[in-house]
Structure formats: C-alpha cells, structure tokens
Amino acid sequence: MTDTMTRIASGLERAFASGGFAAPSVEDLRDAAGVSLRTLYKYTPSRVEMVRAALENRHRRYLARVFDDLPPAPEAALDEILTRIGGWMETEASHGCLFHAAVAADPGNADLRALLERHKTEVAARAAAATGLAGRETHLLLLFEGLTQTWPLRGAAAMAAAGALAKTLTADASA
Amino acid sequence: MTDTMTRIASGLERAFASGGFAAPSVEDLRDAAGVSLRTLYKYTPSRVEMVRAALENRHRRYLARVFDDLPPAPEAALDEILTRIGGWMETEASHGCLFHAAVAADPGNADLRALLERHKTEVAARAAAATGLAGRETHLLLLFEGLTQTWPLRGAAAMAAAGALAKTLTADASA
DNA sequence: GACGATGTAGAATGGTTGCTCTACCTGGGC
DNA sequence: GCCCAGGTAGAGCAACCATTCTACATCGTC
C-alpha cells in the first residue's frame, strides 16, 4: 500500500544500518528494498543515490521519534530527549550514528557531508528550541554525540553519564 | 631507517585516515605504504590485516600524544587532555575517530569491534588515572566522544563546550 | 666475490561489482 | 477486450579488486 519510493527508502535504510555502507552489494540492497533491480534503479539511479535515499528516510524518522510531543518543561524535555536517544540506540542504531557511518565510509563525498551537517544542525536546533537552551546548541550537540557514540560501548552507563552532564546544563541556564 | 613494518603501518594509517576504509584499493595502500605489493603482503597478509596494522599504529600514537607528560593537578590535566584532543582533531582526524570509522565500514567484523573496545577502554582508564576521576570513566569517555564527533561540525565551539562540561566534572569531584 | 635474506616491479588470475538491457507479467481505465 | 504504466526476473558487460606469482635488484656478512 505504501508507495514504492517509501518502501525502497525504508528498505535501504535497514540494509545500510545493519550491513554498513561498504559491504552490501546492489543486489543485497535490492533484496532489502523488496523490488526488482530495474525499479530500484528507476527511483535511485546509482548506488550513492541509494545512500542518500536511506539517509533522508533516517533523518525524518529520527527527528519524529526524538523530538515530537515533548513535555513543555525544559528540564523534563531534555531528560526525555536523552531517554529517547537511548531507546533509539537500543532498538535501531546499535553501532552508532548512521550519518557519521556514511561519511566515514566515503570521506571524499561532499554531498554526504552536507547531509550530515544538515542533520546535526537540525537536531541541535530542535533540541535548543525544546529545552529553552537557545545559544547552547553546541553543548547539546556534544552531549548527544557523546551519548550516541558511548552507548554502543557502555550501554546504560552512558545514559546515566549523559543525564548527569545534562543536569549541569539546565541548572546553569536557570541560574 | 625505520624498520619496514613501522613504515608500512604508518603509511597505511595515513591512507585509511584520508581515504576511509572502503575506497582505497590495495594498490593505493601499497603506494601509501611506500613498499612493493609483495612486501606489503608479507607483513600484512590480507586487507583486513592492513586495517589492523593501521589501527594498532593509531592507538599507540594517540595514547602518546594525548596522555604523555600531563600536568599533575587533576583540573589542569583534564583541560590539557581536551586541548590535546582538539589539536589532534585539527591536525590528524578532521573527520572523526578512525576506530569508529573502521567499525562502521565493516560492522560485522568482531575483531575490529574488539579493537575499538580496547582502544576506548584504555583511553578512559588513562584519563581517569590522570585526572583522579576513578569511577567516572564513562563520563570522561562521553566527553571525549562528544568532542571528537562535534569537532568536525563545530570546530573551536566544540572545544569550548567540552571545557565547560568538564569543569562541572572536576568541580563535582572536589566537592 | 658469492650467498641468502629482503626488497622492487608488475603481469596474471579468478571472482565480484555496479549498472544496463531484453523479455515478460499484471491490473485498472477506456 | 485492449492498452499501457509500472512492475518483475534475471542474463550480460565492462571495470575493478584482492591476491598470487615470476623475475630481477640490493646489501650486509663471511
């Protein structure tokens, strides 16, 4: 029922998330997308377009899952964001941020890097808006990046550390 | 004058750092290593061994550069560590941590993941020892990971944010 | 000055990859 | 009943890649 492009994008996202960006062949990607090779190439005319489609899909899903319907109070919002990032890591991204992985796999690709930049900028902006910490976008970003990278290594302990550091941020702002 | 293995390892490190782990062909790696294909395969008998050699070299260089000869006072030590990580990012790792990049490029490889784990664990341990923050390894790790990932996106602002968050860590400990 | 260890140069090989192309199927609108 | 937009299935192709192999150079040691 979902239109073809959506089905392709979410299949590709799943494939890259589990297999990385280097390993999966286009035939693997076709299997994951659940369409024929011809249709796959019709919607995403090259392998890098497949990567782009997967990341666009990821971006939309991540923003919705982490930032939609947050509690209005700043400290509660920040706590909830961190909890949701933890949940995201647990169920979706057991080995780190997909955007960083894409750039790492192909560091020379400027388009990919622009996509990463846009994703992180939007994440920081939405977090700042939700927590009333305008002007602290970089602090928030550092916290999220730290949590996202430390989670695969330390699991719940990473969440606890992020929570502790977050408190000093909100306390600072209300002082 | 340096023995062959060392020359190969540091050449490989340079190649992977600038080209990522997926793109460079073994011939590219040979050029970077500055030896013949035969010699390259003698010391690193497969491409994954080349990756391993590069990462081992990176590990040694990183630890030496960030943790050797730190000031004895805890707060000064932490500050100095962050400054050195910033310097490292600026001159060596303009697009993130090489260990995470290696794992991202080949997420199924357990050996690589073990190498990442070992690297980060050792970094956290040495940082905790140098700053007198035993028991806070995860907090330190989160801070370093955050800085390392945010630096390519925000540059000096990332350093400032890391410094601010670090202060709350040391203040906490002395309280 | 001969020898063996260690290096270089680069051709050959067998397998894989990204991508294209041909041929066929299917279901809703006229 | 026919058509055609939009799909499937999968063979074919040229390029590339990791790895191996052959043939030759260099140098320190005896």
CSV table of C-alpha atoms (C1' of nucleotides) in Angstrom, one decimal:
chain,number,residue,atom,x,y,z
A,1,MET,CA,0.0,0.0,0.0
A,2,THR,CA,2.9,2.4,0.8
A,3,ASP,CA,4.1,3.9,-2.4
A,4,THR,CA,7.2,2.4,-4.0
A,5,MET,CA,9.7,5.1,-3.1
A,6,THR,CA,8.8,4.9,0.6
A,7,ARG,CA,9.2,1.2,0.6
A,8,ILE,CA,12.5,1.4,-1.2
A,9,ALA,CA,13.9,4.1,1.1
A,10,SER,CA,13.0,2.3,4.3
A,11,GLY,CA,14.4,-1.0,3.0
A,12,LEU,CA,17.6,0.7,2.0
A,13,GLU,CA,17.9,2.3,5.4
A,14,ARG,CA,17.5,-1.0,7.1
A,15,ALA,CA,20.1,-2.6,4.8
A,16,PHE,CA,22.7,0.1,5.4
A,17,ALA,CA,22.0,0.2,9.1
A,18,SER,CA,22.7,-3.5,9.5
A,19,GLY,CA,25.4,-4.1,6.9
A,20,GLY,CA,27.2,-0.8,6.8
A,21,PHE,CA,27.8,1.3,3.7
A,22,ALA,CA,30.6,-0.6,2.1
A,23,ALA,CA,29.7,-4.2,2.3
A,24,PRO,CA,26.2,-4.6,0.8
A,25,SER,CA,26.1,-5.1,-2.9
A,26,VAL,CA,23.4,-3.5,-5.0
A,27,GLU,CA,21.8,-7.0,-5.2
A,28,ASP,CA,21.7,-7.1,-1.4
A,29,LEU,CA,20.1,-3.7,-1.4
A,30,ARG,CA,17.6,-4.9,-4.0
A,31,ASP,CA,16.6,-7.7,-1.7
A,32,ALA,CA,16.3,-5.4,1.3
A,33,ALA,CA,14.2,-2.9,-0.8
A,34,GLY,CA,11.9,-5.7,-1.9
A,35,VAL,CA,11.8,-4.5,-5.6
A,36,SER,CA,13.4,-5.5,-8.8
A,37,LEU,CA,16.8,-4.2,-9.8
A,38,ARG,CA,15.1,-2.2,-12.6
A,39,THR,CA,12.7,-0.5,-10.2
A,40,LEU,CA,15.4,0.2,-7.7
A,41,TYR,CA,17.5,2.0,-10.4
A,42,LYS,CA,14.5,3.9,-11.6
A,43,TYR,CA,14.0,5.5,-8.2
A,44,THR,CA,17.6,5.7,-7.1
A,45,PRO,CA,19.7,5.8,-10.3
A,46,SER,CA,23.0,5.0,-8.7
A,47,ARG,CA,24.4,3.5,-5.5
A,48,VAL,CA,25.1,6.9,-4.0
A,49,GLU,CA,21.5,7.9,-4.6
A,50,MET,CA,20.5,4.8,-2.6
A,51,VAL,CA,22.6,6.0,0.2
A,52,ARG,CA,21.1,9.4,0.0
A,53,ALA,CA,17.5,8.0,0.0
A,54,ALA,CA,18.3,5.9,3.1
A,55,LEU,CA,19.7,8.9,5.0
A,56,GLU,CA,16.8,11.1,4.1
A,57,ASN,CA,14.5,8.4,5.4
A,58,ARG,CA,16.6,8.1,8.6
A,59,HIS,CA,16.5,11.8,9.1
A,60,ARG,CA,12.7,12.0,9.1
A,61,ARG,CA,12.3,9.1,11.3
A,62,TYR,CA,14.9,10.2,13.8
A,63,LEU,CA,13.5,13.7,14.2
A,64,ALA,CA,10.0,12.4,14.6
A,65,ARG,CA,11.0,9.8,17.2
A,66,VAL,CA,13.2,12.0,19.3
A,67,PHE,CA,11.5,15.4,19.2
A,68,ASP,CA,7.8,15.0,18.6
A,69,ASP,CA,5.4,15.7,21.5
A,70,LEU,CA,8.0,16.5,24.2
A,71,PRO,CA,6.9,17.8,27.6
A,72,PRO,CA,6.9,21.6,27.8
A,73,ALA,CA,9.1,22.0,30.9
A,74,PRO,CA,12.8,22.5,29.7
A,75,GLU,CA,14.5,20.0,32.2
A,76,ALA,CA,11.8,17.4,31.6
A,77,ALA,CA,12.2,17.9,27.8
A,78,LEU,CA,16.0,17.4,27.9
A,79,ASP,CA,15.6,14.3,30.1
A,80,GLU,CA,13.0,12.9,27.7
A,81,ILE,CA,15.2,13.6,24.7
A,82,LEU,CA,18.1,11.7,26.2
A,83,THR,CA,15.9,8.8,27.2
A,84,ARG,CA,14.5,8.7,23.6
A,85,ILE,CA,18.0,8.7,22.1
A,86,GLY,CA,18.9,5.8,24.4
A,87,GLY,CA,15.8,4.0,23.2
A,88,TRP,CA,16.7,4.7,19.6
A,89,MET,CA,20.2,3.4,20.2
A,90,GLU,CA,18.8,0.3,21.7
A,91,THR,CA,16.4,-0.6,19.0
A,92,GLU,CA,17.8,1.0,15.9
A,93,ALA,CA,21.4,2.0,15.9
A,94,SER,CA,23.3,-0.4,18.0
A,95,HIS,CA,26.5,0.7,16.4
A,96,GLY,CA,26.4,4.4,16.2
A,97,CYS,CA,25.1,7.3,14.1
A,98,LEU,CA,24.3,6.3,10.5
A,99,PHE,CA,25.2,9.7,9.1
A,100,HIS,CA,28.7,9.5,10.6
A,101,ALA,CA,29.0,6.0,9.3
A,102,ALA,CA,28.1,7.1,5.8
A,103,VAL,CA,30.6,9.9,5.8
A,104,ALA,CA,33.3,7.7,7.3
A,105,ALA,CA,32.7,5.1,4.5
A,106,ASP,CA,33.2,7.7,1.8
A,107,PRO,CA,35.0,10.7,3.3
A,108,GLY,CA,35.6,12.4,-0.1
A,109,ASN,CA,31.9,12.8,-0.8
A,110,ALA,CA,30.9,16.4,-0.2
A,111,ASP,CA,27.1,15.7,-0.7
A,112,LEU,CA,27.2,13.1,2.1
A,113,ARG,CA,29.0,15.5,4.4
A,114,ALA,CA,26.4,18.2,3.6
A,115,LEU,CA,23.7,15.8,4.6
A,116,LEU,CA,25.4,15.0,7.9
A,117,GLU,CA,25.8,18.7,8.6
A,118,ARG,CA,22.2,19.4,7.9
A,119,HIS,CA,21.0,16.5,10.0
A,120,LYS,CA,23.1,17.6,13.0
A,121,THR,CA,22.2,21.2,12.7
A,122,GLU,CA,18.5,20.5,12.6
A,123,VAL,CA,18.9,18.1,15.6
A,124,ALA,CA,20.7,20.8,17.6
A,125,ALA,CA,18.1,23.5,16.6
A,126,ARG,CA,15.1,21.4,17.6
A,127,ALA,CA,16.8,20.4,20.9
A,128,ALA,CA,17.6,24.0,21.7
A,129,ALA,CA,14.0,25.1,21.0
A,130,ALA,CA,12.5,22.3,23.1
A,131,THR,CA,14.7,22.9,26.1
A,132,GLY,CA,14.9,26.7,26.0
A,133,LEU,CA,18.6,26.5,25.6
A,134,ALA,CA,19.0,28.8,22.6
A,135,GLY,CA,22.7,29.6,22.2
A,136,ARG,CA,23.7,26.3,23.7
A,137,GLU,CA,23.3,24.3,20.5
A,138,THR,CA,26.9,23.1,20.5
A,139,HIS,CA,26.7,21.9,24.2
A,140,LEU,CA,23.6,20.0,23.4
A,141,LEU,CA,25.1,18.5,20.2
A,142,LEU,CA,28.2,17.4,22.1
A,143,LEU,CA,26.0,15.7,24.7
A,144,PHE,CA,24.0,13.9,22.1
A,145,GLU,CA,27.1,12.9,20.1
A,146,GLY,CA,28.8,11.7,23.2
A,147,LEU,CA,25.8,9.6,24.2
A,148,THR,CA,25.3,8.2,20.7
A,149,GLN,CA,29.0,7.1,20.5
A,150,THR,CA,29.3,5.9,24.0
A,151,TRP,CA,26.1,3.9,24.1
A,152,PRO,CA,27.5,1.0,22.0
A,153,LEU,CA,30.4,0.8,24.3
A,154,ARG,CA,28.9,1.3,27.7
A,155,GLY,CA,25.1,0.9,27.3
A,156,ALA,CA,23.0,2.2,30.3
A,157,ALA,CA,26.1,3.7,32.0
A,158,ALA,CA,26.3,6.1,29.1
A,159,MET,CA,22.7,7.2,29.6
A,160,ALA,CA,23.5,7.8,33.3
A,161,ALA,CA,26.5,9.9,32.5
A,162,ALA,CA,24.6,11.9,29.9
A,163,GLY,CA,21.9,12.6,32.4
A,164,ALA,CA,24.3,13.8,34.9
A,165,LEU,CA,26.1,16.2,32.5
A,166,ALA,CA,22.7,17.4,31.2
A,167,LYS,CA,21.7,18.5,34.7
A,168,THR,CA,24.6,20.9,34.9
A,169,LEU,CA,23.4,22.4,31.6
A,170,THR,CA,19.9,23.1,32.7
A,171,ALA,CA,21.0,24.2,36.1
A,172,ASP,CA,23.4,26.7,34.5
A,173,ALA,CA,20.6,28.1,32.4
A,174,SER,CA,18.1,28.6,35.2
A,175,ALA,CA,20.8,30.3,37.4
B,1,MET,CA,66.0,3.8,8.7
B,2,THR,CA,62.8,2.9,10.5
B,3,ASP,CA,62.1,-0.8,10.1
B,4,THR,CA,59.8,-1.9,7.3
B,5,MET,CA,56.8,-2.8,9.5
B,6,THR,CA,56.7,0.6,11.1
B,7,ARG,CA,56.9,2.3,7.8
B,8,ILE,CA,54.1,0.2,6.4
B,9,ALA,CA,51.9,0.7,9.4
B,10,SER,CA,52.2,4.4,9.5
B,11,GLY,CA,51.7,4.7,5.7
B,12,LEU,CA,48.6,2.5,6.0
B,13,GLU,CA,47.3,4.7,8.8
B,14,ARG,CA,47.7,7.8,6.7
B,15,ALA,CA,45.9,6.2,3.8
B,16,PHE,CA,42.9,5.0,5.7
B,17,ALA,CA,42.7,8.3,7.6
B,18,SER,CA,42.4,10.3,4.4
B,19,GLY,CA,40.5,7.9,2.2
B,20,GLY,CA,38.3,6.0,4.5
B,21,PHE,CA,38.3,2.2,4.9
B,22,ALA,CA,36.2,1.2,1.9
B,23,ALA,CA,37.6,3.3,-1.0
B,24,PRO,CA,41.4,2.7,-1.1
B,25,SER,CA,42.4,-0.3,-3.2
B,26,VAL,CA,45.3,-2.4,-2.1
B,27,GLU,CA,47.4,-0.7,-4.8
B,28,ASP,CA,46.6,2.7,-3.2
B,29,LEU,CA,47.6,1.2,0.1
B,30,ARG,CA,50.8,0.0,-1.4
B,31,ASP,CA,51.6,3.5,-2.7
B,32,ALA,CA,50.9,5.0,0.7
B,33,ALA,CA,53.0,2.4,2.5
B,34,GLY,CA,55.9,3.0,0.1
B,35,VAL,CA,56.7,-0.7,-0.4
B,36,SER,CA,56.1,-3.2,-3.1
B,37,LEU,CA,52.9,-5.3,-3.2
B,38,ARG,CA,54.9,-8.3,-2.3
B,39,THR,CA,56.4,-6.8,0.8
B,40,LEU,CA,53.1,-5.3,1.9
B,41,TYR,CA,51.5,-8.8,1.7
B,42,LYS,CA,54.4,-10.3,3.6
B,43,TYR,CA,53.9,-8.1,6.6
B,44,THR,CA,50.1,-7.8,6.4
B,45,PRO,CA,48.9,-10.9,4.5
B,46,SER,CA,45.4,-9.6,3.8
B,47,ARG,CA,43.5,-6.3,3.5
B,48,VAL,CA,41.9,-6.8,7.0
B,49,GLU,CA,45.4,-7.2,8.4
B,50,MET,CA,46.3,-3.9,6.8
B,51,VAL,CA,43.4,-2.3,8.6
B,52,ARG,CA,44.5,-3.9,11.9
B,53,ALA,CA,48.1,-2.7,11.5
B,54,ALA,CA,46.9,0.8,10.8
B,55,LEU,CA,44.7,0.9,13.9
B,56,GLU,CA,47.4,-0.5,16.1
B,57,ASN,CA,49.7,2.3,14.9
B,58,ARG,CA,47.0,4.8,15.5
B,59,HIS,CA,46.3,3.5,19.0
B,60,ARG,CA,50.0,3.9,20.0
B,61,ARG,CA,50.3,7.4,18.6
B,62,TYR,CA,47.0,8.6,20.0
B,63,LEU,CA,47.8,7.5,23.6
B,64,ALA,CA,51.3,9.0,23.4
B,65,ARG,CA,50.1,12.3,22.1
B,66,VAL,CA,47.1,12.8,24.4
B,67,PHE,CA,48.3,11.3,27.7
B,68,ASP,CA,52.1,11.5,27.9
B,69,ASP,CA,53.6,14.1,30.3
B,70,LEU,CA,50.4,15.6,31.6
B,71,PRO,CA,50.4,18.2,34.4
B,72,PRO,CA,49.9,16.5,37.8
B,73,ALA,CA,46.9,18.7,39.0
B,74,PRO,CA,43.6,17.0,38.1
B,75,GLU,CA,41.8,20.0,36.6
B,76,ALA,CA,44.8,21.1,34.7
B,77,ALA,CA,45.3,17.6,33.4
B,78,LEU,CA,41.7,17.4,32.1
B,79,ASP,CA,42.0,20.7,30.5
B,80,GLU,CA,45.2,19.7,28.8
B,81,ILE,CA,43.7,16.4,27.6
B,82,LEU,CA,40.8,18.3,25.9
B,83,THR,CA,43.2,20.7,24.3
B,84,ARG,CA,45.3,17.9,23.0
B,85,ILE,CA,42.3,16.1,21.6
B,86,GLY,CA,41.4,19.4,19.9
B,87,GLY,CA,44.9,19.6,18.5
B,88,TRP,CA,44.7,16.0,17.4
B,89,MET,CA,41.4,16.6,15.6
B,90,GLU,CA,42.8,19.6,13.9
B,91,THR,CA,46.0,18.1,12.5
B,92,GLU,CA,45.1,14.4,12.2
B,93,ALA,CA,41.5,13.4,12.3
B,94,SER,CA,39.5,16.1,10.6
B,95,HIS,CA,36.6,13.7,10.1
B,96,GLY,CA,36.2,11.8,13.3
B,97,CYS,CA,37.6,8.8,15.2
B,98,LEU,CA,39.4,6.3,13.0
B,99,PHE,CA,38.3,3.3,15.1
B,100,HIS,CA,34.6,4.1,14.8
B,101,ALA,CA,35.1,4.7,11.1
B,102,ALA,CA,36.7,1.2,10.7
B,103,VAL,CA,33.9,-0.5,12.6
B,104,ALA,CA,31.3,1.5,10.7
B,105,ALA,CA,32.8,0.4,7.4
B,106,ASP,CA,32.6,-3.3,8.4
B,107,PRO,CA,30.1,-3.7,11.2
B,108,GLY,CA,30.1,-7.4,11.0
B,109,ASN,CA,33.8,-7.8,11.9
B,110,ALA,CA,34.1,-8.8,15.5
B,111,ASP,CA,37.9,-8.3,15.6
B,112,LEU,CA,37.6,-4.7,14.6
B,113,ARG,CA,35.0,-4.1,17.2
B,114,ALA,CA,37.2,-5.7,19.9
B,115,LEU,CA,40.0,-3.3,18.8
B,116,LEU,CA,37.6,-0.3,19.2
B,117,GLU,CA,36.6,-1.5,22.6
B,118,ARG,CA,40.1,-1.9,23.7
B,119,HIS,CA,41.2,1.5,22.4
B,120,LYS,CA,38.3,3.3,24.2
B,121,THR,CA,38.7,1.4,27.4
B,122,GLU,CA,42.4,2.2,27.6
B,123,VAL,CA,41.7,5.9,26.8
B,124,ALA,CA,39.1,6.1,29.6
B,125,ALA,CA,41.4,4.4,32.0
B,126,ARG,CA,44.4,6.6,31.3
B,127,ALA,CA,42.1,9.7,31.5
B,128,ALA,CA,40.7,8.6,34.8
B,129,ALA,CA,44.1,8.0,36.2
B,130,ALA,CA,45.5,11.3,35.1
B,131,THR,CA,42.6,13.3,36.4
B,132,GLY,CA,41.9,11.5,39.7
B,133,LEU,CA,38.4,10.7,38.5
B,134,ALA,CA,38.4,7.0,39.0
B,135,GLY,CA,34.9,5.6,38.7
B,136,ARG,CA,34.0,8.3,36.3
B,137,GLU,CA,35.4,6.6,33.2
B,138,THR,CA,32.1,6.7,31.4
B,139,HIS,CA,31.6,10.4,32.0
B,140,LEU,CA,35.1,11.1,30.6
B,141,LEU,CA,34.5,8.8,27.6
B,142,LEU,CA,31.3,10.6,26.8
B,143,LEU,CA,33.0,13.9,26.9
B,144,PHE,CA,35.8,12.8,24.6
B,145,GLU,CA,33.5,11.1,22.2
B,146,GLY,CA,31.3,14.1,22.1
B,147,LEU,CA,34.2,16.4,21.5
B,148,THR,CA,35.7,14.1,18.8
B,149,GLN,CA,32.4,13.9,16.9
B,150,THR,CA,31.4,17.5,17.3
B,151,TRP,CA,34.7,19.0,16.3
B,152,PRO,CA,34.4,18.3,12.6
B,153,LEU,CA,31.0,20.0,12.7
B,154,ARG,CA,31.6,23.0,15.0
B,155,GLY,CA,35.4,23.3,15.4
B,156,ALA,CA,36.5,25.6,18.2
B,157,ALA,CA,33.0,25.9,19.6
B,158,ALA,CA,33.1,22.2,20.4
B,159,MET,CA,36.3,22.7,22.4
B,160,ALA,CA,34.6,25.5,24.4
B,161,ALA,CA,31.6,23.3,25.1
B,162,ALA,CA,33.7,20.4,26.2
B,163,GLY,CA,35.7,22.6,28.5
B,164,ALA,CA,32.5,23.9,30.1
B,165,LEU,CA,31.1,20.5,30.7
B,166,ALA,CA,34.5,19.3,32.0
B,167,LYS,CA,34.5,21.9,34.7
B,168,THR,CA,31.3,20.5,36.2
B,169,LEU,CA,33.0,17.1,36.3
B,170,THR,CA,36.1,18.2,38.3
B,171,ALA,CA,34.0,20.6,40.5
B,172,ASP,CA,31.8,17.7,41.3
B,173,ALA,CA,34.8,15.5,42.3
B,174,SER,CA,36.3,18.1,44.6
B,175,ALA,CA,33.0,18.8,46.4
C,1,DG,C1',83.2,-12.1,-4.5
C,2,DA,C1',79.5,-15.4,-3.6
C,3,DC,C1',75.3,-16.1,-0.8
C,4,DG,C1',71.0,-15.6,1.3
C,5,DA,C1',67.7,-12.6,3.1
C,6,DT,C1',64.9,-8.9,1.9
C,7,DG,C1',63.5,-5.8,-1.1
C,8,DT,C1',61.2,-4.0,-6.1
C,9,DA,C1',58.3,-4.2,-10.3
C,10,DG,C1',54.4,-5.5,-12.2
C,11,DA,C1',51.8,-9.2,-15.0
C,12,DA,C1',48.2,-12.9,-14.4
C,13,DT,C1',44.0,-14.6,-12.4
C,14,DG,C1',39.6,-15.5,-10.7
C,15,DG,C1',35.9,-13.5,-8.7
C,16,DT,C1',32.8,-9.6,-7.8
C,17,DT,C1',30.6,-5.2,-8.6
C,18,DG,C1',27.7,-1.5,-10.4
C,19,DC,C1',24.9,-0.9,-13.9
C,20,DT,C1',22.2,-1.8,-18.4
C,21,DC,C1',19.2,-4.3,-21.2
C,22,DT,C1',15.9,-7.6,-23.0
C,23,DA,C1',11.8,-10.1,-22.3
C,24,DC,C1',7.8,-10.8,-19.8
C,25,DC,C1',3.8,-10.0,-16.4
C,26,DT,C1',-0.4,-7.5,-14.3
C,27,DG,C1',-4.3,-4.7,-13.2
C,28,DG,C1',-7.2,-0.6,-13.7
C,29,DG,C1',-9.4,2.9,-17.2
C,30,DC,C1',-11.5,3.4,-21.6
D,1,DG,C1',-11.3,-6.8,-24.8
D,2,DC,C1',-7.3,-3.7,-25.2
D,3,DC,C1',-3.7,-1.0,-23.7
D,4,DC,C1',-0.1,0.9,-21.3
D,5,DA,C1',2.1,2.5,-17.0
D,6,DG,C1',4.6,0.4,-13.9
D,7,DG,C1',6.1,-3.6,-12.1
D,8,DT,C1',9.3,-8.5,-12.1
D,9,DA,C1',13.1,-11.7,-13.3
D,10,DG,C1',17.5,-12.2,-14.4
D,11,DA,C1',21.3,-12.5,-18.2
D,12,DG,C1',25.2,-9.7,-19.9
D,13,DC,C1',29.1,-6.5,-19.7
D,14,DA,C1',33.0,-3.9,-18.8
D,15,DA,C1',35.7,-2.5,-14.9
D,16,DC,C1',37.9,-3.3,-10.9
D,17,DC,C1',39.7,-5.7,-6.9
D,18,DA,C1',42.3,-8.7,-3.7
D,19,DT,C1',45.6,-11.9,-4.1
D,20,DT,C1',49.4,-14.7,-6.1
D,21,DC,C1',53.4,-15.4,-8.9
D,22,DT,C1',57.6,-14.8,-11.7
D,23,DA,C1',61.7,-12.4,-12.5
D,24,DC,C1',65.1,-9.3,-11.0
D,25,DA,C1',67.9,-5.9,-7.8
D,26,DT,C1',70.4,-4.7,-3.5
D,27,DC,C1',73.1,-5.2,0.5
D,28,DG,C1',75.4,-6.8,4.7
D,29,DT,C1',78.3,-10.9,6.1
D,30,DC,C1',81.6,-14.3,5.7
